[in-house]
Amino acid sequence: KSLLKHSVILSLSMENLQDKVAYFDSIDQNDDNDNNNNSTNNASLLASRIAVSTPGVYALNIKDNLQPKIDFLRKLWGCNNNDDNNNDNNNVLFSMQLKEYPSILSFSLQDNLQRTAYFYNQTGYISLDENWNL
């Protein structure tokens, strides 16, 4: 069903798909309590969640599209890796949030994500600094 809606996935090279899976795997972190300690549970993998819920994300360019969104979302969700003591916790938290709502990667960074964050910042619902950090 997903492939019928997003047939562009079928036109992607195997190398392109493998690069995306590797990229999403590099972001993916498993909580020790997640999966009953089974780190190979495919249903919980970020790459699988994205493929099932928002397969069109696989057609996006990593460097020009996905990486800037990931960087922005890390800042917005307070999951920056600025504090070495909280690196693992931040990575797990960020991964869990992306797994919960993977379709956020399909949104436009400038036209949707940043504008929405700006609006919430202006209304006082969230408090962001000038670099979009929470």
N, CA and C of each residue as an Amber inpcrd file, in Angstrom:
protein
   402
   0.8370000  -1.1930000   0.0000000   0.0000000   0.0000000   0.0000000
   0.8780000   1.2520000   0.0000000   1.9010000   1.2830000   0.8530000
   2.7970000   2.4380000   0.9070000   3.5330000   2.6260000  -0.4070000
   3.9450000   1.5180000  -1.0180000   4.6770000   1.6160000  -2.2750000
   3.7970000   2.1390000  -3.4020000   2.5230000   1.8210000  -3.3750000
   1.6230000   2.3360000  -4.3990000   1.4780000   3.8490000  -4.2790000
   1.4200000   4.3540000  -3.0660000   1.2940000   5.7910000  -2.8460000
   2.5970000   6.5250000  -3.1350000   3.7140000   5.8650000  -2.8820000
   5.0310000   6.4970000  -3.0190000   5.9070000   5.6530000  -3.9350000
   5.4790000   5.5290000  -5.1820000   6.1770000   4.6700000  -6.1260000
   7.5860000   5.1670000  -6.4480000   7.9130000   6.4120000  -6.0660000
   9.2490000   6.9360000  -6.3090000  10.2980000   6.0720000  -5.6060000
   9.9150000   5.3990000  -4.5500000  10.8400000   4.5260000  -3.8170000
  11.3600000   3.4260000  -4.7300000  10.5020000   2.9450000  -5.6010000
  10.9080000   1.8750000  -6.5040000  11.9560000   2.3380000  -7.5060000
  12.0170000   3.6290000  -7.7460000  12.9960000   4.1510000  -8.7060000
  14.3430000   4.4580000  -8.0690000  14.4420000   4.3660000  -6.7530000
  15.7060000   4.6450000  -6.0690000  16.6470000   3.4550000  -6.2110000
  17.9170000   3.7510000  -6.3290000  18.9020000   2.6780000  -6.4440000
  19.0450000   1.9600000  -5.1150000  19.5310000   0.7290000  -5.1870000
  19.7600000  -0.0370000  -3.9670000  20.7900000   0.6760000  -3.0860000
  21.7860000   1.2810000  -3.6960000  22.8110000   2.0160000  -2.9450000
  22.1900000   3.2020000  -2.2070000  21.2950000   3.9230000  -2.8870000
  20.6110000   5.0570000  -2.2700000  19.7890000   4.5930000  -1.0700000
  19.0340000   3.5160000  -1.2260000  18.2270000   2.9910000  -0.1270000
  19.1060000   2.5320000   1.0290000  20.2040000   1.8570000   0.7120000
  21.1090000   1.3900000   1.7620000  21.7440000   2.5670000   2.5040000
  22.0680000   3.6420000   1.7630000  22.6190000   4.8380000   2.4100000
  21.6160000   5.4390000   3.3850000  20.3420000   5.4860000   2.9930000
  19.3070000   6.0390000   3.8770000  19.1300000   5.1580000   5.1110000
  19.0820000   3.8450000   4.9080000  18.9280000   2.9390000   6.0460000
  20.1120000   3.0970000   6.9950000  21.3170000   3.1780000   6.4510000
  22.5030000   3.3590000   7.2950000  22.4330000   4.6890000   8.0480000
  21.9570000   5.7370000   7.3730000  21.8300000   7.0460000   8.0160000
  20.8270000   6.9860000   9.1690000  19.6630000   6.3880000   8.9150000
  18.6500000   6.2920000   9.9680000  19.1320000   5.3800000  11.0960000
  19.8680000   4.3250000  10.7540000  20.4250000   3.4500000  11.7870000
  21.4340000   4.1950000  12.6550000  22.1630000   5.1400000  12.0550000
  23.1400000   5.9020000  12.8380000  22.4530000   6.8250000  13.8430000
  21.2360000   7.2140000  13.5620000  20.4470000   8.0590000  14.4720000
  19.7620000   7.2080000  15.5290000  19.3700000   6.0060000  15.1180000
  18.5600000   5.1320000  15.9640000  19.3270000   4.6680000  17.1980000
  18.7060000   4.8300000  18.3220000  19.2530000   4.3540000  19.6010000
  18.1510000   3.5950000  20.3010000  18.4890000   2.4590000  20.8570000
  17.4970000   1.6630000  21.5780000  17.6280000   1.8930000  23.0600000
  16.4950000   2.1200000  23.6850000  16.4420000   2.1790000  25.1370000
  16.6230000   0.7530000  25.6530000  17.3680000   0.5740000  26.7180000
  17.6060000  -0.7630000  27.2580000  16.3140000  -1.4790000  27.6110000
  15.2820000  -0.7280000  27.9570000  14.0050000  -1.3450000  28.3100000
  13.1390000  -1.5940000  27.0910000  13.5440000  -1.0600000  25.9440000
  12.7940000  -1.2120000  24.7110000  13.1000000  -2.5700000  24.0940000
  12.1480000  -3.1860000  23.5010000  12.3020000  -4.4210000  22.7240000
  12.6680000  -5.6300000  23.5900000  12.5150000  -5.5500000  24.8700000
  12.9400000  -6.6460000  25.7360000  14.3770000  -7.0480000  25.4730000
  15.2400000  -6.0430000  25.3130000  16.6610000  -6.2150000  25.0480000
  16.9530000  -6.9140000  23.7330000  16.0370000  -6.8890000  22.8200000
  16.2660000  -7.4690000  21.5000000  16.5160000  -6.3360000  20.5250000
  17.7750000  -6.0350000  20.2770000  18.1240000  -4.8800000  19.4510000
  17.8740000  -5.1150000  17.9720000  17.4790000  -6.3160000  17.5900000
  17.2390000  -6.5940000  16.1770000  15.7540000  -6.6260000  15.8430000
  14.9230000  -6.1590000  16.7210000  13.4900000  -6.1120000  16.4770000
  13.2100000  -5.0800000  15.3910000  12.9530000  -5.5370000  14.1680000
  12.8100000  -4.6350000  13.0230000  11.6700000  -3.6430000  13.1650000
  10.6140000  -4.0080000  13.8670000   9.4760000  -3.1060000  14.0120000
   9.8420000  -1.8540000  14.7860000  10.8770000  -1.9370000  15.6000000
  11.2450000  -0.7880000  16.4130000  12.3420000   0.0520000  15.7690000
  12.9120000  -0.3940000  14.6670000  13.9810000   0.3470000  14.0160000
  13.4330000   1.5940000  13.3420000  14.1550000   2.6870000  13.4960000
  13.7380000   3.9580000  12.9110000  13.5780000   3.8360000  11.3960000
  14.5300000   3.1980000  10.7360000  14.4600000   3.0490000   9.2780000
  13.1790000   2.3280000   8.8540000  12.7850000   1.3120000   9.6030000
  11.5520000   0.5770000   9.2990000  10.3230000   1.4330000   9.5440000
  10.3200000   2.1580000  10.6510000   9.1720000   3.0180000  10.9740000
   8.9590000   4.0600000   9.8740000  10.0620000   4.6310000   9.3890000
   9.9660000   5.6340000   8.3370000   9.4720000   5.0000000   7.0400000
  10.0030000   3.8350000   6.7010000   9.6090000   3.1560000   5.4630000
   8.1260000   2.8220000   5.4470000   7.5900000   2.4400000   6.5910000
   6.1840000   2.0550000   6.6680000   5.2680000   3.2730000   6.7320000
   5.6180000   4.2590000   7.5490000   4.7060000   5.3770000   7.7710000
   4.8900000   6.5270000   6.7880000   6.1150000   6.7790000   6.3560000
   6.3930000   7.9160000   5.4770000   7.4790000   7.5430000   4.4730000
   7.1770000   6.6410000   3.5560000   8.2210000   6.1560000   2.6460000
   8.8080000   7.2250000   1.7400000   8.0880000   8.3050000   1.5110000
   8.5990000   9.3810000   0.6670000   9.8610000  10.0190000   1.2120000
  10.1110000   9.8760000   2.5100000  11.3220000  10.4260000   3.1180000
  12.5670000   9.7870000   2.5090000  12.4470000   8.5550000   2.0520000
  13.5930000   7.8810000   1.4320000  14.0270000   8.5420000   0.1340000
  13.1800000   9.3350000  -0.4670000  13.5330000  10.0330000  -1.7080000
  14.2610000  11.3490000  -1.4330000  14.3300000  11.7780000  -0.1750000
  14.9690000  13.0470000   0.1640000  16.4860000  12.8920000   0.2470000
  17.1840000  13.9630000  -0.0870000  18.6410000  13.9850000  -0.0360000
  19.1050000  14.1240000   1.4130000  20.0630000  13.3020000   1.8010000
  20.5370000  13.3350000   3.1910000  21.1860000  14.6720000   3.5100000
  22.1690000  15.0600000   2.7090000  22.9600000  16.2650000   3.0140000
  22.1210000  17.5420000   2.9360000  21.3070000  17.6710000   1.9070000
  20.5810000  18.9150000   1.6680000  19.2420000  19.0040000   2.3840000
  18.6540000  17.8690000   2.7500000  17.3080000  17.8980000   3.2910000
  17.2060000  17.2540000   4.6720000  17.6060000  16.0040000   4.7790000
  17.4180000  15.2880000   6.0370000  18.3270000  15.7860000   7.1590000
  19.6110000  15.9600000   6.8780000  20.5400000  16.3730000   7.9240000
  20.1670000  17.7290000   8.5340000  19.8170000  18.7420000   7.7160000
  19.3810000  20.0090000   8.3310000  18.1290000  19.8580000   9.2020000
  17.2020000  18.9990000   8.8010000  16.0080000  18.7710000   9.6180000
  16.3680000  18.0720000  10.9220000  17.2290000  17.0710000  10.8280000
  17.6540000  16.3410000  12.0270000  18.3470000  17.2990000  12.9940000
  19.2490000  18.1240000  12.4800000  19.9550000  19.0960000  13.3240000
  18.9770000  20.0540000  13.9970000  18.0040000  20.5450000  13.2220000
  17.0040000  21.4670000  13.7620000  16.1600000  20.7900000  14.8420000
  15.6980000  19.5780000  14.5590000  14.8500000  18.8760000  15.5230000
  15.6090000  18.5410000  16.8050000  16.8830000  18.2010000  16.6840000
  17.6920000  17.9570000  17.8940000  17.7010000  19.2010000  18.7860000
  17.9010000  20.3580000  18.1760000  17.9020000  21.6050000  18.9460000
  16.5230000  21.8750000  19.5310000  15.5110000  21.7690000  18.6840000
  14.1430000  22.0840000  19.0900000  13.6660000  21.1840000  20.2270000
  14.0180000  19.9210000  20.1750000  13.5770000  18.9650000  21.1840000
  14.5340000  18.8820000  22.3700000  15.5490000  19.7360000  22.3940000
  16.4820000  19.7490000  23.5140000  17.3770000  18.5280000  23.5680000
  17.6690000  17.9480000  22.4180000  18.4730000  16.7230000  22.3550000
  19.8400000  16.9660000  21.7300000  20.3420000  18.1880000  21.8680000
  21.6920000  18.4690000  21.3760000  22.6930000  17.6650000  22.1660000
  23.7980000  17.3890000  21.5550000  24.8400000  16.6250000  22.2310000
  25.9360000  17.5370000  22.7480000  25.5440000  18.6590000  23.3420000
  26.5220000  19.6000000  23.8790000  27.1090000  19.1270000  25.1960000
  26.3720000  18.3840000  25.9560000  26.8040000  17.9140000  27.2710000
  27.1910000  16.4420000  27.1560000  28.4790000  16.1500000  27.2820000
  28.9570000  14.7800000  27.1300000  28.2930000  13.8060000  28.0990000
  27.9120000  14.2840000  29.2710000  27.2920000  13.4090000  30.2640000
  25.9100000  12.9340000  29.8390000  25.2310000  13.7070000  29.0100000
  23.8680000  13.3540000  28.6020000  23.7830000  12.8770000  27.1580000
  24.9040000  12.6360000  26.4990000  24.8990000  12.2220000  25.1030000
  24.0150000  11.0160000  24.8460000  24.2220000   9.9450000  25.6090000
  23.4510000   8.7240000  25.3850000  21.9740000   8.9560000  25.6390000
  21.6480000   9.6570000  26.7120000  20.2410000   9.9490000  27.0110000
  19.6120000  10.7980000  25.9120000  20.3370000  11.8080000  25.4380000
  19.8270000  12.6570000  24.3670000  19.5880000  11.8630000  23.0970000
  20.5110000  10.9740000  22.7610000  20.3620000  10.1630000  21.5500000
  19.1690000   9.2290000  21.6450000  18.9870000   8.6040000  22.8000000
  17.8440000   7.7100000  22.9940000  16.5420000   8.5040000  22.9290000
  16.4930000   9.6340000  23.6150000  15.2960000  10.4700000  23.6070000
  14.9580000  10.9330000  22.1860000  15.9600000  11.3990000  21.4630000
  15.7280000  11.8730000  20.1030000  15.2300000  10.7420000  19.2120000
  15.8610000   9.5970000  19.3060000  15.4590000   8.4420000  18.5190000
  14.0150000   8.0380000  18.8290000  13.6660000   8.0210000  20.1060000
  12.2980000   7.6590000  20.4990000  11.2870000   8.6550000  19.9370000
  11.6370000   9.9370000  19.9540000  10.7110000  10.9410000  19.4330000
  10.5350000  10.7930000  17.9180000  11.6050000  10.5190000  17.2000000
  11.4800000  10.3070000  15.7560000  10.6720000   9.0510000  15.4430000
  10.8560000   8.0120000  16.2260000  10.0820000   6.7780000  16.0160000
   8.5980000   7.0270000  16.2580000   8.3040000   7.8830000  17.2160000
   6.9080000   8.1910000  17.5310000   6.2450000   8.9910000  16.4060000
   6.9890000   9.8610000  15.7630000   6.4200000  10.7530000  14.7560000
   7.3810000  10.8930000  13.5700000   7.6350000   9.8030000  12.8350000
   8.6070000   9.8470000  11.7390000   8.1930000  10.7410000  10.5710000
   6.9190000  10.9890000  10.4250000   6.4730000  11.8140000   9.2960000
   6.9320000  13.2600000   9.4170000   7.4290000  13.6670000  10.5810000
   7.9310000  15.0320000  10.7260000   9.0800000  15.2830000   9.7570000
   9.7790000  14.2320000   9.3510000  10.8880000  14.3900000   8.4030000
  10.4090000  14.7330000   7.0010000   9.1370000  14.5690000   6.7330000
   8.6010000  14.9100000   5.4170000   8.2030000  16.3840000   5.3170000
   8.1760000  17.0790000   6.4370000   7.7950000  18.4850000   6.4380000
   8.9370000  19.3630000   5.9530000   8.5890000  20.4860000   5.3720000
   9.5820000  21.4550000   4.9290000  10.2230000  22.1230000   6.1400000
  11.5440000  22.2310000   6.1220000  12.2490000  22.8630000   7.2370000
  11.8790000  24.3390000   7.3460000  12.0320000  25.0800000   6.2490000
  11.7880000  26.5180000   6.2870000  10.2990000  26.8670000   6.3370000
   9.4990000  26.1750000   5.5510000   8.0920000  26.5560000   5.4260000
   7.1840000  25.9800000   6.5050000   7.6390000  24.9710000   7.2110000
   6.7690000  24.3820000   8.2170000   7.4290000  24.3190000   9.5910000
   8.5210000  23.5810000   9.7040000   9.1220000  23.3610000  11.0190000
   9.5950000  24.6530000  11.6710000  10.3750000  25.4470000  10.9380000
  10.8900000  26.6860000  11.5270000   9.7880000  27.7070000  11.7770000
   8.8520000  27.8200000  10.8530000   7.7540000  28.7790000  11.0480000
   6.8770000  28.4030000  12.2370000   6.6230000  27.1150000  12.3890000
   5.8190000  26.6680000  13.5220000   6.5570000  26.9140000  14.8300000
   7.8490000  26.5900000  14.8650000   8.6430000  26.8320000  16.0760000
   8.7110000  28.3230000  16.3790000   8.8630000  29.1350000  15.3520000
   8.8990000  30.5950000  15.5380000   7.5840000  31.0860000  16.1490000
   6.4630000  30.6000000  15.6110000   5.1560000  30.9940000  16.1290000
   5.0210000  30.6360000  17.6090000   5.3460000  29.3880000  17.9570000
   5.2330000  28.9650000  19.3530000   6.2030000  29.7200000  20.2500000
   7.3540000  30.0710000  19.7150000   8.3130000  30.8600000  20.4900000
   7.7660000  32.2660000  20.7370000   7.1790000  32.8760000  19.7270000
   6.6230000  34.2190000  19.8420000   5.4410000  34.2730000  20.8090000
   4.6750000  33.2080000  20.8510000   3.5030000  33.1950000  21.7310000
   3.8510000  32.7860000  23.1510000   5.1140000  32.3850000  23.3860000
   5.5490000  32.0180000  24.7180000   5.2780000  30.5750000  25.0860000
   4.7750000  29.7900000  24.1440000   4.5020000  28.3860000  24.4260000
   5.7940000  27.6130000  24.6310000   6.8360000  27.9920000  23.8890000
   8.1780000  27.4480000  24.0820000   9.1410000  28.6230000  24.1560000
  10.3250000  28.3680000  24.6530000  11.3210000  29.4230000  24.7480000
  12.6000000  28.9610000  24.0590000  12.8610000  29.5400000  22.8900000
  14.0320000  29.1790000  22.1000000  15.0140000  30.3380000  22.0610000
  16.3060000  30.0120000  21.9980000  17.2980000  31.0780000  21.8290000
  17.4330000  31.3910000  20.3350000  18.3690000  32.2720000  20.0010000
  18.5080000  32.7090000  18.6010000  19.0100000  31.6010000  17.6790000
  19.5120000  30.4990000  18.2410000  19.9820000  29.3700000  17.4320000
  18.9840000  28.2040000  17.4230000  17.7530000  28.4620000  17.8130000
  16.6610000  27.4920000  17.8410000  16.8360000  26.4460000  18.9410000
  17.6900000  26.7100000  19.9100000  17.8670000  25.7700000  21.0110000
  16.7960000  25.9690000  22.0600000  16.3080000  24.8890000  22.5930000
  15.3010000  24.9280000  23.6570000  15.9490000  25.3530000  24.9520000
